[in-house]
CSV table of C-alpha atoms in Angstrom, one decimal:
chain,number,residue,atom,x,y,z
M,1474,UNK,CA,0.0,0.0,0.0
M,1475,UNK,CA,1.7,3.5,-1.1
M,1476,UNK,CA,1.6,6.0,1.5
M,1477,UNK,CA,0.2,9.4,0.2
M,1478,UNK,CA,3.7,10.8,0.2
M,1479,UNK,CA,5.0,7.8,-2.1
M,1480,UNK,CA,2.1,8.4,-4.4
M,1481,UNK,CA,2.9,12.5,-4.8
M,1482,UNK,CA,6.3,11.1,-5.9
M,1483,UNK,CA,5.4,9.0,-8.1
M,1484,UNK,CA,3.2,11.6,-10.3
M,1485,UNK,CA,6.1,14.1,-9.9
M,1486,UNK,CA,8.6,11.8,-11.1
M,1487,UNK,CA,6.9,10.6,-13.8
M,1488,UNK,CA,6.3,14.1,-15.1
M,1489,UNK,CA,10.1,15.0,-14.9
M,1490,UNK,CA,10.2,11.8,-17.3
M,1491,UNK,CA,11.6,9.1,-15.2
M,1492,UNK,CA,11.2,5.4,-16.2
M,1493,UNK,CA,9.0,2.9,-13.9
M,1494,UNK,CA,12.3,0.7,-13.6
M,1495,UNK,CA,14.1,4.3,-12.4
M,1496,UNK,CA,10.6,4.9,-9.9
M,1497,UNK,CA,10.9,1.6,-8.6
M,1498,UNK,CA,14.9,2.1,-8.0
M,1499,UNK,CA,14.7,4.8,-6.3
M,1500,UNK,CA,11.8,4.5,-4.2
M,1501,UNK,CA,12.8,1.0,-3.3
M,1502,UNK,CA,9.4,-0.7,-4.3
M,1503,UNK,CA,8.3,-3.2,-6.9
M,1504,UNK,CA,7.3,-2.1,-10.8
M,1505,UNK,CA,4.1,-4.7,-10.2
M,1506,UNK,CA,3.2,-2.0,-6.9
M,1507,UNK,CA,4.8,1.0,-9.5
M,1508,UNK,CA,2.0,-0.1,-12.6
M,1509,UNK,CA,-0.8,-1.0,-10.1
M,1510,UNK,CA,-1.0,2.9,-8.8
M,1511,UNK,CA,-1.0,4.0,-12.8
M,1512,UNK,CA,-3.6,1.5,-13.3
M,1513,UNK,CA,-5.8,2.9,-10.5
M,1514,UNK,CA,-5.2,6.2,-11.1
M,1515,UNK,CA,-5.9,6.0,-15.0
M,1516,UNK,CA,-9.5,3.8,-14.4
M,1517,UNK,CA,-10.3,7.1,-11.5
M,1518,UNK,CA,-9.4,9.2,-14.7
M,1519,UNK,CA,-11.6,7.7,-17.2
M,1520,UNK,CA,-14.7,7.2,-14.4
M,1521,UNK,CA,-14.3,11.0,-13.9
M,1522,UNK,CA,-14.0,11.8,-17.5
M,1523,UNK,CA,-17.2,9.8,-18.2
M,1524,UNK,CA,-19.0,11.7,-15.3
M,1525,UNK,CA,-18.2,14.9,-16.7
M,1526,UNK,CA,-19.2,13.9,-19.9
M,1527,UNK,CA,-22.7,12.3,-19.1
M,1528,UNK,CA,-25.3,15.0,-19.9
M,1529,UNK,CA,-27.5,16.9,-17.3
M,1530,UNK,CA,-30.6,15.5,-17.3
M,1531,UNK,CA,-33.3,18.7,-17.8
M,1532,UNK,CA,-34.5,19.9,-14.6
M,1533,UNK,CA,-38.3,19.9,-14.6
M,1534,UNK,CA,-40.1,22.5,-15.7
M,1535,UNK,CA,-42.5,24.2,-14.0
M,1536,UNK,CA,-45.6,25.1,-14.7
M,1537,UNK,CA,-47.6,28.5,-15.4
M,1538,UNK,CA,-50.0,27.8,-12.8
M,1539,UNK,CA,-47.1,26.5,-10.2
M,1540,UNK,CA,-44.9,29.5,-11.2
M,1541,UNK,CA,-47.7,32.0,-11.0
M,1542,UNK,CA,-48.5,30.8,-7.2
M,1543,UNK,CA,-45.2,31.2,-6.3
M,1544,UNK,CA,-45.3,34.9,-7.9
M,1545,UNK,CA,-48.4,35.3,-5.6
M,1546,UNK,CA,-46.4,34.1,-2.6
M,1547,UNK,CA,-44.1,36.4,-3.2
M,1548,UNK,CA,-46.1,39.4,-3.6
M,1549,UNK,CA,-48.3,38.7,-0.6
M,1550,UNK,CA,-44.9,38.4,1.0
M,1551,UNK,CA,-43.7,41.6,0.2
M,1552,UNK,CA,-47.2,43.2,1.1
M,1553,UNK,CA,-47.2,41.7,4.4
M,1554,UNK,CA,-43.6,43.2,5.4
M,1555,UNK,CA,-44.8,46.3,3.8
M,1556,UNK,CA,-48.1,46.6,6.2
M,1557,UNK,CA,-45.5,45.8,9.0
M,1558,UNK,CA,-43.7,48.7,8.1
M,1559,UNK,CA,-46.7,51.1,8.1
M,1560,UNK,CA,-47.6,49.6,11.6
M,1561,UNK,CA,-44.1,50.3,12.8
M,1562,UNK,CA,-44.1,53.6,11.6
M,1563,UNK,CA,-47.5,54.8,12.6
M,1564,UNK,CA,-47.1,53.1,16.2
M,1565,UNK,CA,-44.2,55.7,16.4
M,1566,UNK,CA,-41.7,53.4,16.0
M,1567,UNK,CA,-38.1,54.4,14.2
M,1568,UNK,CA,-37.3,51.7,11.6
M,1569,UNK,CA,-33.9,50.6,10.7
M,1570,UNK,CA,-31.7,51.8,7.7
M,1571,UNK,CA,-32.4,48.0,6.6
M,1572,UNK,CA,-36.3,49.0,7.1
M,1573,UNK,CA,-36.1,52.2,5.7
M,1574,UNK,CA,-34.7,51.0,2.7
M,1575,UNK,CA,-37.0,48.1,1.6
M,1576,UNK,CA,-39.6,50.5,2.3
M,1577,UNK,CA,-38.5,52.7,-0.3
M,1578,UNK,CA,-37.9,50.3,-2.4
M,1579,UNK,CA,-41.1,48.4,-1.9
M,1580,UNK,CA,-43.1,51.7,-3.1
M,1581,UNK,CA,-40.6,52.7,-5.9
M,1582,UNK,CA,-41.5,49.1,-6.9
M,1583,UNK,CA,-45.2,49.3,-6.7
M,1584,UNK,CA,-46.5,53.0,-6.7
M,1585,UNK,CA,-44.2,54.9,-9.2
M,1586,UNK,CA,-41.6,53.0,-10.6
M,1587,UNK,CA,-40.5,53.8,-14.2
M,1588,UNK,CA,-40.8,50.6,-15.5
M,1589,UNK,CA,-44.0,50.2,-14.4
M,1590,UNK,CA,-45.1,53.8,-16.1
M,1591,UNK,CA,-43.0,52.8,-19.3
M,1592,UNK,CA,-45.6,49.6,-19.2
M,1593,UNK,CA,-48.3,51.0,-19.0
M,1594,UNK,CA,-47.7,53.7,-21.8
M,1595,UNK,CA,-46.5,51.0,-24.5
M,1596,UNK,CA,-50.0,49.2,-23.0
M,1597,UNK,CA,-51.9,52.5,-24.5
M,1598,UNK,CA,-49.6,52.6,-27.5
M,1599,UNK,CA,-48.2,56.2,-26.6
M,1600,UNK,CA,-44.5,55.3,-26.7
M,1601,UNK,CA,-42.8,58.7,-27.7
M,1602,UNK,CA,-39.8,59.8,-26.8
M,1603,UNK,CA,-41.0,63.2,-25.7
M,1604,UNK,CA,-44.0,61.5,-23.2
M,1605,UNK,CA,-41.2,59.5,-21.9
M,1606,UNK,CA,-38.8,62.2,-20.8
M,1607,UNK,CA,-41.4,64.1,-18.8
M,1608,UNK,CA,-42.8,60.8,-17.7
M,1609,UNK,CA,-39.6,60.1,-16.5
M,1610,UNK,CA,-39.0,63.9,-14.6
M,1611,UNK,CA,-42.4,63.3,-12.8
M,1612,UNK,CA,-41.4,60.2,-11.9
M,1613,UNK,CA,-37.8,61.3,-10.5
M,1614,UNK,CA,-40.1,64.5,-8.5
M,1615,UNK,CA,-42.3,61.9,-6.9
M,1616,UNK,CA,-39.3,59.8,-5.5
M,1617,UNK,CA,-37.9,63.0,-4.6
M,1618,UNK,CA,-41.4,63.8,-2.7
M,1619,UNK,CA,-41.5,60.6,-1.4
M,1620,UNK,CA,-37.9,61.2,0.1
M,1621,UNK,CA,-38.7,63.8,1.8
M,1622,UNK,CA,-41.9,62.8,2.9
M,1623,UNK,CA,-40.2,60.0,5.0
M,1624,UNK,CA,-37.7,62.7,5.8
M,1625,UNK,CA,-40.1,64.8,7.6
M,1626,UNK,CA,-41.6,62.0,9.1
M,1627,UNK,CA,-38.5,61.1,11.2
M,1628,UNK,CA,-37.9,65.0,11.7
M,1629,UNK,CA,-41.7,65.2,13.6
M,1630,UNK,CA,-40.7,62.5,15.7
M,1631,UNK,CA,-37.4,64.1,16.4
M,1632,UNK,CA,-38.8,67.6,17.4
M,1633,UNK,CA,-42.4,67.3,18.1
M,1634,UNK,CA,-41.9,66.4,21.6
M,1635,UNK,CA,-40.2,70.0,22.0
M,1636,UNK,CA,-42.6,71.8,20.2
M,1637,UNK,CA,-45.4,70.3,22.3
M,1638,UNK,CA,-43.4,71.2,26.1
M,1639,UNK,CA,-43.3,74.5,24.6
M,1640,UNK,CA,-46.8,74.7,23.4
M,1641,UNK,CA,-45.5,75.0,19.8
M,1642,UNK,CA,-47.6,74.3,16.6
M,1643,UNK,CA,-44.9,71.7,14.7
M,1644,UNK,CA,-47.2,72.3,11.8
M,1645,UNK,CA,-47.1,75.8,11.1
M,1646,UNK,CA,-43.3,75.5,11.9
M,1647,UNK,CA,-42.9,73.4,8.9
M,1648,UNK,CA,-45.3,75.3,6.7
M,1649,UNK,CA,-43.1,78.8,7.4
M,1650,UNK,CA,-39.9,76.8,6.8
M,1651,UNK,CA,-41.4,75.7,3.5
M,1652,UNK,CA,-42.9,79.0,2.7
M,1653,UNK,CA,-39.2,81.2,3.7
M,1654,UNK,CA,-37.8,78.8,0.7
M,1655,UNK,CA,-40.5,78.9,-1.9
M,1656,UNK,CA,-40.7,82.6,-1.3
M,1657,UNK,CA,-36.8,82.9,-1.4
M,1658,UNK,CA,-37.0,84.5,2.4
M,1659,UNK,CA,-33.7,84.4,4.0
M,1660,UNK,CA,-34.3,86.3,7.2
M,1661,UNK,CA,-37.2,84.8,9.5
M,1662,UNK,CA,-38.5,88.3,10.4
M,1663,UNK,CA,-39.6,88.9,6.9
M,1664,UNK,CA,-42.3,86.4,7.5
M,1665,UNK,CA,-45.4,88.2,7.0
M,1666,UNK,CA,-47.1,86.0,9.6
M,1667,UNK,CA,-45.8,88.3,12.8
M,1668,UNK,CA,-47.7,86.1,15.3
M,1669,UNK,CA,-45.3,83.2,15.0
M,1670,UNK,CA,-42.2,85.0,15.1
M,1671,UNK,CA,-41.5,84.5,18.3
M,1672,UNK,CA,-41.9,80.2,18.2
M,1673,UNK,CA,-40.0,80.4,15.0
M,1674,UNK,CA,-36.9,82.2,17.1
M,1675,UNK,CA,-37.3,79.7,20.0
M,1676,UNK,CA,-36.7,77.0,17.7
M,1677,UNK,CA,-33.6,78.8,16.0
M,1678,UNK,CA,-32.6,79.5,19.3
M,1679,UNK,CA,-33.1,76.4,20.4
């Protein structure tokens, strides 16, 4: 019986070209034990080979009906973790990054993607490049809305709490922010609404 070490030899011999008789010599073992390990290893070589070479068998197809439950289960799946979210977030909750992002990408997927708008203009036949562009700005504005609608989500959580031990409308806060930008207001006391200039500073201040 060759030890593992005896058989390495062997192969390493035998590609540096030496004889069996030279093999045997040198390794102090019989040609009989020398042709036995070829033997072996060339029959391992040719089961191999013919393993490789045997042909896949097909892997069974599935059906429509199969592949469209499965296409259910995996919507109703996605669905389910969405509803979680929306319970998660309206309970108050702060959801992970991980959250955050399958949550995006869950409505991207389902509410406004562009595939699913490119879809359903070739389904109307109104494929022009011209629709497409400003199908695909709208698009980019309502990601962008949506962005910022979870954005202000976690900021109300973050600072409501404030605005409420100070007796502080967070509303109206937000609705002068929004209006000091739109109206291209840099200084607060040009905010025609005197009356909440003073909550507007405590927050500044704050």
């Amino acid at each position: 019986m060759l030890s593992k070490e005896e058989k390495n030899k062997i192969d390493e011999m035998l590609q540096s070209g030496t004889t069996v008789a030279e093999i045997s010599k040198k390794l102090n073992i019989s040609r009989t034990t020398v042709y036995s390990y070829l033997k072996s290893k060339r029959e391992v070589g040719i089961v191999k080979k013919e393993q490789k070479e045997q042909v896949k068998e097909p892997e069974p197809k599935i059906s429509e009906e199969t592949r469209e439950m499965i296409d259910e289960k995996a919507v109703k799946r996605d669905w389910d973790q969405f509803a979680e979210l929306i319970a998660k977030i309206e309970s108050g909750q702060i959801l992970t990054s991980n959250e955050l992002y399958n949550f995006v990408q869950f409505a991207k997927k389902h509410f406004f993607t562009q595939d699913i708008i490119a879809q359903k203009m070739v389904q109307e036949g109104v494929e022009k490049a011209s629709e497409k562009s400003l199908m695909t700005k709208l698009n980019d504005i309502i990601e962008d809305a949506f962005s910022l609608a979870m954005e202000m989500h976690y900021l109300k959580m973050q600072y409501e709490p404030f605005c409420k031990e100070h007796d502080i409308d967070f509303k109206l806060l937000v609705r002068n922010a929004l209006k000091s930008y739109v109206d291209g207001v840099t200084n607060y006391e040009e905010l025609h609404e005197g009356e909440d200039l003073e909550d507007i500073k405590e927050i500044l201040q704050y």
